[in-house]
PDB file of C-alpha atoms in Angstrom:
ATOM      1  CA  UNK A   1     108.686 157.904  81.225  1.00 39.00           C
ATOM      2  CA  UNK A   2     108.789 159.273  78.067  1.00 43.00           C
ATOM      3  CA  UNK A   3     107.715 163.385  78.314  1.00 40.00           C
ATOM      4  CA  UNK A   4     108.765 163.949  74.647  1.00 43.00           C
ATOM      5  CA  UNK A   5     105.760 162.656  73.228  1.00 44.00           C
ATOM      6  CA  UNK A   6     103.148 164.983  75.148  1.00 69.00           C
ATOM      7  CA  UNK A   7     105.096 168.025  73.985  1.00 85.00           C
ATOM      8  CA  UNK A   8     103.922 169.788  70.705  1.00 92.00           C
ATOM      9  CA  UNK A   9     104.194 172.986  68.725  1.00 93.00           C
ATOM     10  CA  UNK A  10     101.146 175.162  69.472  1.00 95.00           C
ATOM     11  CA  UNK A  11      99.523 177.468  71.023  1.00 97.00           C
ATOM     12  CA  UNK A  12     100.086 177.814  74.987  1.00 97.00           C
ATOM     13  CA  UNK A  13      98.550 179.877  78.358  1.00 98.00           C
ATOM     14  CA  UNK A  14     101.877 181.572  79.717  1.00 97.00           C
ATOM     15  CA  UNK A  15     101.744 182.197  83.174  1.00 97.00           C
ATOM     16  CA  UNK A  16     104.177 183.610  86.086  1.00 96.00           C
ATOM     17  CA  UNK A  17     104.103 181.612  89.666  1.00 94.00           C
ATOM     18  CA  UNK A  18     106.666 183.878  91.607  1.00 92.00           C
ATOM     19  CA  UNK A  19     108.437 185.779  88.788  1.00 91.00           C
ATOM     20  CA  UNK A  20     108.639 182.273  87.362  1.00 93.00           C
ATOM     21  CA  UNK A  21     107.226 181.726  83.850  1.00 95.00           C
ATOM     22  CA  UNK A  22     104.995 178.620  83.458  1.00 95.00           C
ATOM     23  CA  UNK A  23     102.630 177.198  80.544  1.00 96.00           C
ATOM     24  CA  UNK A  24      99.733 175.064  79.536  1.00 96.00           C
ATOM     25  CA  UNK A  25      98.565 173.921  76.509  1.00 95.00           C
ATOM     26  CA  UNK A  26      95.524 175.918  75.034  1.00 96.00           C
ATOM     27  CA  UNK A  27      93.841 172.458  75.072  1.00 95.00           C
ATOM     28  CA  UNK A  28      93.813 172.051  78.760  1.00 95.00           C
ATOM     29  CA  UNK A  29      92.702 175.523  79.546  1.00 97.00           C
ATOM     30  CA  UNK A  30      88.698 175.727  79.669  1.00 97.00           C
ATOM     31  CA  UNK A  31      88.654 179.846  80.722  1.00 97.00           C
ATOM     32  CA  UNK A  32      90.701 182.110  82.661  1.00 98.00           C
ATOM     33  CA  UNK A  33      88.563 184.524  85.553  1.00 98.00           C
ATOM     34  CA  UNK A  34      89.421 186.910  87.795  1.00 97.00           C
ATOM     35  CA  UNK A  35      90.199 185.472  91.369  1.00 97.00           C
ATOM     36  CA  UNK A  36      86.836 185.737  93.539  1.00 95.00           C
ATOM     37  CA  UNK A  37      85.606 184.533  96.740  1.00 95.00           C
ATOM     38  CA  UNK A  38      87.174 181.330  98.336  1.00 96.00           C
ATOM     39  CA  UNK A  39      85.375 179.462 100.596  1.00 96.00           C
ATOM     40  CA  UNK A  40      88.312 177.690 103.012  1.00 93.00           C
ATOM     41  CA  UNK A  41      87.570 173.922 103.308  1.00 92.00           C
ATOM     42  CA  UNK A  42      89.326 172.146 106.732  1.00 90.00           C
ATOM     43  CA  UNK A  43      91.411 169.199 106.687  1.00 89.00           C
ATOM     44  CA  UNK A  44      92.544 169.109 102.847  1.00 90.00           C
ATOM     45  CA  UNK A  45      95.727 169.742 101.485  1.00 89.00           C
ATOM     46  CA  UNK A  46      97.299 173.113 102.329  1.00 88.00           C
ATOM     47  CA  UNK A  47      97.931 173.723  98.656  1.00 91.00           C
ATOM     48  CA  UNK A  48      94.413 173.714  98.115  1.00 93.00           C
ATOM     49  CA  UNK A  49      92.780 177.174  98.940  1.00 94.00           C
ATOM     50  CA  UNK A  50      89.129 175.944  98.875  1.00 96.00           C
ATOM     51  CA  UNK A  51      86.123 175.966  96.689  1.00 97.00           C
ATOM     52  CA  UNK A  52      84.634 178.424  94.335  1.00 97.00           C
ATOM     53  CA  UNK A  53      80.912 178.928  93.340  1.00 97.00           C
ATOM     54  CA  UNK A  54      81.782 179.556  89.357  1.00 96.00           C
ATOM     55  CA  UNK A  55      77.756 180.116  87.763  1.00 95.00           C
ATOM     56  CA  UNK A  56      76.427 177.776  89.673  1.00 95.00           C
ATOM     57  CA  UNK A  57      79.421 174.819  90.032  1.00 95.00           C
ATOM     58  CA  UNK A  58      81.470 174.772  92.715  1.00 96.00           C
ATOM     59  CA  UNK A  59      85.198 174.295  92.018  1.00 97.00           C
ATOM     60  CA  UNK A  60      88.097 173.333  94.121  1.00 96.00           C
ATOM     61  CA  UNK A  61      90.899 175.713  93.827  1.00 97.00           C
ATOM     62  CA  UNK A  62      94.499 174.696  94.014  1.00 95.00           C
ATOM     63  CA  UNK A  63      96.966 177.663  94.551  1.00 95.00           C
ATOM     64  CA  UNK A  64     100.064 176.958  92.819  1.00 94.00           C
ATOM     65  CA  UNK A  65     102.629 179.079  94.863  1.00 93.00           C
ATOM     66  CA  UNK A  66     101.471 176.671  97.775  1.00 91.00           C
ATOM     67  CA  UNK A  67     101.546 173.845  95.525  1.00 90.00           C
ATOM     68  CA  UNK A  68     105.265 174.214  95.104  1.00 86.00           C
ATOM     69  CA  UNK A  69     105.956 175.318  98.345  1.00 86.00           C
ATOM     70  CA  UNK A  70     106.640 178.864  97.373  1.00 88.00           C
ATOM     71  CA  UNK A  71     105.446 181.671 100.008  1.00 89.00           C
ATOM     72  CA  UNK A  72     102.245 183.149  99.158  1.00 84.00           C
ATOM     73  CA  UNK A  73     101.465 186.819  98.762  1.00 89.00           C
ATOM     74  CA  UNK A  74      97.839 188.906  99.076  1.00 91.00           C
ATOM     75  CA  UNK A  75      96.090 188.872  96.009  1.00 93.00           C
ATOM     76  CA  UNK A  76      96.171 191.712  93.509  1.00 94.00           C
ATOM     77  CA  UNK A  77      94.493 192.418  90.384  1.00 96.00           C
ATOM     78  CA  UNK A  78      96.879 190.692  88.362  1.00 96.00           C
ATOM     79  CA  UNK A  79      96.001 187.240  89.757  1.00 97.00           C
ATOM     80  CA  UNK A  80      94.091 184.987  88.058  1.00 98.00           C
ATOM     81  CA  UNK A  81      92.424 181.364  88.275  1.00 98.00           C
ATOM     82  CA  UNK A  82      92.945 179.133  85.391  1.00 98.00           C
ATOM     83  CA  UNK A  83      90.370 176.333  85.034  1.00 98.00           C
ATOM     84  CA  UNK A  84      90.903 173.343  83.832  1.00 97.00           C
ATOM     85  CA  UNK A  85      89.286 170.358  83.226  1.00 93.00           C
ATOM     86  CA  UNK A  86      90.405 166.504  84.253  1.00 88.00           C
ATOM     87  CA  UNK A  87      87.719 163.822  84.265  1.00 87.00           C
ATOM     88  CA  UNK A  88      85.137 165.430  83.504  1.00 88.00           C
ATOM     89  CA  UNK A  89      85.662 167.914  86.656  1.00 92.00           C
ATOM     90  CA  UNK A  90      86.547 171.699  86.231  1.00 96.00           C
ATOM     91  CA  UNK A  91      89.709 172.606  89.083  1.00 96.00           C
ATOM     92  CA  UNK A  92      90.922 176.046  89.478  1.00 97.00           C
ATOM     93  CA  UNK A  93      94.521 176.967  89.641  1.00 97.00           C
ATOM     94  CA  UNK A  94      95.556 180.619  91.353  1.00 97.00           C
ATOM     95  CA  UNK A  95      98.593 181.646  89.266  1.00 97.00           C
ATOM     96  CA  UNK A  96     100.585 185.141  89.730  1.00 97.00           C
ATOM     97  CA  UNK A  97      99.764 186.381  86.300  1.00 97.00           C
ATOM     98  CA  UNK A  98      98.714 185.262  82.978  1.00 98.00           C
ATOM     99  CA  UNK A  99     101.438 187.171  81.100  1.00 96.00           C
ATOM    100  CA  UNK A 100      99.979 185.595  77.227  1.00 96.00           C
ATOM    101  CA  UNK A 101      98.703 183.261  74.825  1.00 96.00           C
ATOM    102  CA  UNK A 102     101.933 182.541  72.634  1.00 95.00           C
ATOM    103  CA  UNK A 103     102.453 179.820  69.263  1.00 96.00           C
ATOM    104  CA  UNK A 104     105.292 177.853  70.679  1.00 95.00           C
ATOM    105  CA  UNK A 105     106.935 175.867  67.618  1.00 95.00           C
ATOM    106  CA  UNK A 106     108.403 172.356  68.051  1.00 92.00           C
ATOM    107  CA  UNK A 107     112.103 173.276  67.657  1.00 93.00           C
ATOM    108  CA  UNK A 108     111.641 175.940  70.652  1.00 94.00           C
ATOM    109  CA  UNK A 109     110.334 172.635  73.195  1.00 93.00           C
ATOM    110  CA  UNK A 110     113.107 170.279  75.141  1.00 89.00           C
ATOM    111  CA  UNK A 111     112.412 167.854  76.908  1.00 85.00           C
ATOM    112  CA  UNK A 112     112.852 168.044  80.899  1.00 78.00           C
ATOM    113  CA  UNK A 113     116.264 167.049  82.093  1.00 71.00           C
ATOM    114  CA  UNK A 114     116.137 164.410  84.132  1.00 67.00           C
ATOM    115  CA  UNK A 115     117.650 166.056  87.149  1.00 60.00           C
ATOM    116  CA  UNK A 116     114.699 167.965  87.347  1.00 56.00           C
ATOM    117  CA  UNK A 117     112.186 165.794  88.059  1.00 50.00           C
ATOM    118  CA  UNK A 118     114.165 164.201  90.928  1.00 51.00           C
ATOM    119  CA  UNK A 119     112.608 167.059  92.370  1.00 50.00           C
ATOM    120  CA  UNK A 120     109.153 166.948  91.565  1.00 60.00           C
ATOM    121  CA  UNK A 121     108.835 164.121  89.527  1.00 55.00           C
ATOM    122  CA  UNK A 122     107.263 164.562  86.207  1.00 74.00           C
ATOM    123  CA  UNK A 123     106.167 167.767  87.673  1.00 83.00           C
ATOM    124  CA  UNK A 124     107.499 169.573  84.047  1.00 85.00           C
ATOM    125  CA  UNK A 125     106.887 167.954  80.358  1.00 89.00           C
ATOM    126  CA  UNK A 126     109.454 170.390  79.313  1.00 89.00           C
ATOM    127  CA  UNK A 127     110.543 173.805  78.443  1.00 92.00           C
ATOM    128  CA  UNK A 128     110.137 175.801  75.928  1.00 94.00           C
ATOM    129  CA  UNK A 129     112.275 179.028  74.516  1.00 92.00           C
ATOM    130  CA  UNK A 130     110.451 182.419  73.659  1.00 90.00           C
ATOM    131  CA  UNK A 131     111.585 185.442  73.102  1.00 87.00           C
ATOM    132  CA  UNK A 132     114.575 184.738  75.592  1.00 88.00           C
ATOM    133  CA  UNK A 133     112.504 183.645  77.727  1.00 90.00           C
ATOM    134  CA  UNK A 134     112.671 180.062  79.514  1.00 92.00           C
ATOM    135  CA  UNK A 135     109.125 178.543  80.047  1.00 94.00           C
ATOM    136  CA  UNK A 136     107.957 175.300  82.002  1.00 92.00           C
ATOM    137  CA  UNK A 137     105.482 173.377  80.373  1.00 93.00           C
ATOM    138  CA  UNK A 138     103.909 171.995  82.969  1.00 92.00           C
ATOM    139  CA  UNK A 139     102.106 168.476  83.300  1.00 90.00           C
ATOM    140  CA  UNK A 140      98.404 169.374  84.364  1.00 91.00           C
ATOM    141  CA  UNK A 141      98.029 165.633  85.879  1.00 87.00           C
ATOM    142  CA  UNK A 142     101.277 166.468  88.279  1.00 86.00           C
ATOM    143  CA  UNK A 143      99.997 169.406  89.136  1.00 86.00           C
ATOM    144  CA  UNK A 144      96.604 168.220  90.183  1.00 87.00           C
ATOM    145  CA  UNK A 145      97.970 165.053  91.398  1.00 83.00           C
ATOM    146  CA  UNK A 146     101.512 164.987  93.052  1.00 76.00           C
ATOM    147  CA  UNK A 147     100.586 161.821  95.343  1.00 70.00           C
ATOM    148  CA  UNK A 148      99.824 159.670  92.002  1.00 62.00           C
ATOM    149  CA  UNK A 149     102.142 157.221  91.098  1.00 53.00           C
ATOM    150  CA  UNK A 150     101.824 155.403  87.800  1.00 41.00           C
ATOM    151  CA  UNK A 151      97.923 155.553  88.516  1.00 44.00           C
ATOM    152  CA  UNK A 152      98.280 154.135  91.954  1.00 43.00           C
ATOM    153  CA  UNK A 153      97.766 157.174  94.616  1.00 42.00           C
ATOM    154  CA  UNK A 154      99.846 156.990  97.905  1.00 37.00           C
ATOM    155  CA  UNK A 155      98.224 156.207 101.292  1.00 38.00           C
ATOM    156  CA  UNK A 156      98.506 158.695 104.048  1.00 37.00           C
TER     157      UNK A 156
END
């Protein structure tokens, strides 16, 4: 798997999950909203927190602190949902805080080490270096879709 060629200088959604600085690229980000209402769904994933009505179209919502097994905390002003879009479908993602939008230039982006996606695999297209900071880019499809494996999805 070569995660070079998705990264790119540009402009990118930073975002904390647990003190833990996190981006997307501009691109994949349709709007950012305040969190609202969740309506729990049973017998899904326990990442996912539910469903949102968002003007008229519901949304699933995947909370990322679950996502990565992290322990969750109560909401608080500073959370926000991130929507994306993936096949045509808008999906929510509860992050911590959305700390900026930031111009990330090419020689600031690595690559992922490979001993980090023995972890998570391909969870991370890489990192990128800002103002002394250290920032996971992360890779949307992993994100929405741990259990897919080179386009073949696990059975449970």
């Amino acid at each position: 798997m070569d995660t070079a060629i998705s990264l790119k200088a540009g402009q990118y959604v930073v975002f904390s999950i647990n003190k833990q600085l996190c981006a997307l690229a501009i691109e994949e980000v349709v709007e950012i909203i305040r969190v609202q209402t969740i309506t729990e769904v049973p017998g899904i994933k326990e990442y996912i927190s539910g469903m949102i009505n968002l003007r008229g179209k519901i949304i699933p919502v995947i909370h990322l602190r679950k996502r990565y097994h992290m322990e969750g905390e109560p909401f608080t002003k500073k959370n926000r949902i991130i929507i994306v879009e993936e096949d045509s479908e808008d999906i929510g993602l509860i992050v911590d805080e959305v700390v900026m939008v930031t111009y990330i230039e090419e020689q600031d982006l690595e690559p992922t080490l490979e001993m980090f996606n023995t972890l998570e695999k391909g969870c991370f297209k890489g990192f990128a270096k800002v103002k002394d900071e250290l920032i996971g880019i992360l890779n949307k499809n992993k994100v929405l879709y741990p259990d897919l494996e080179m386009g073949v999805a696990y059975n449970e």
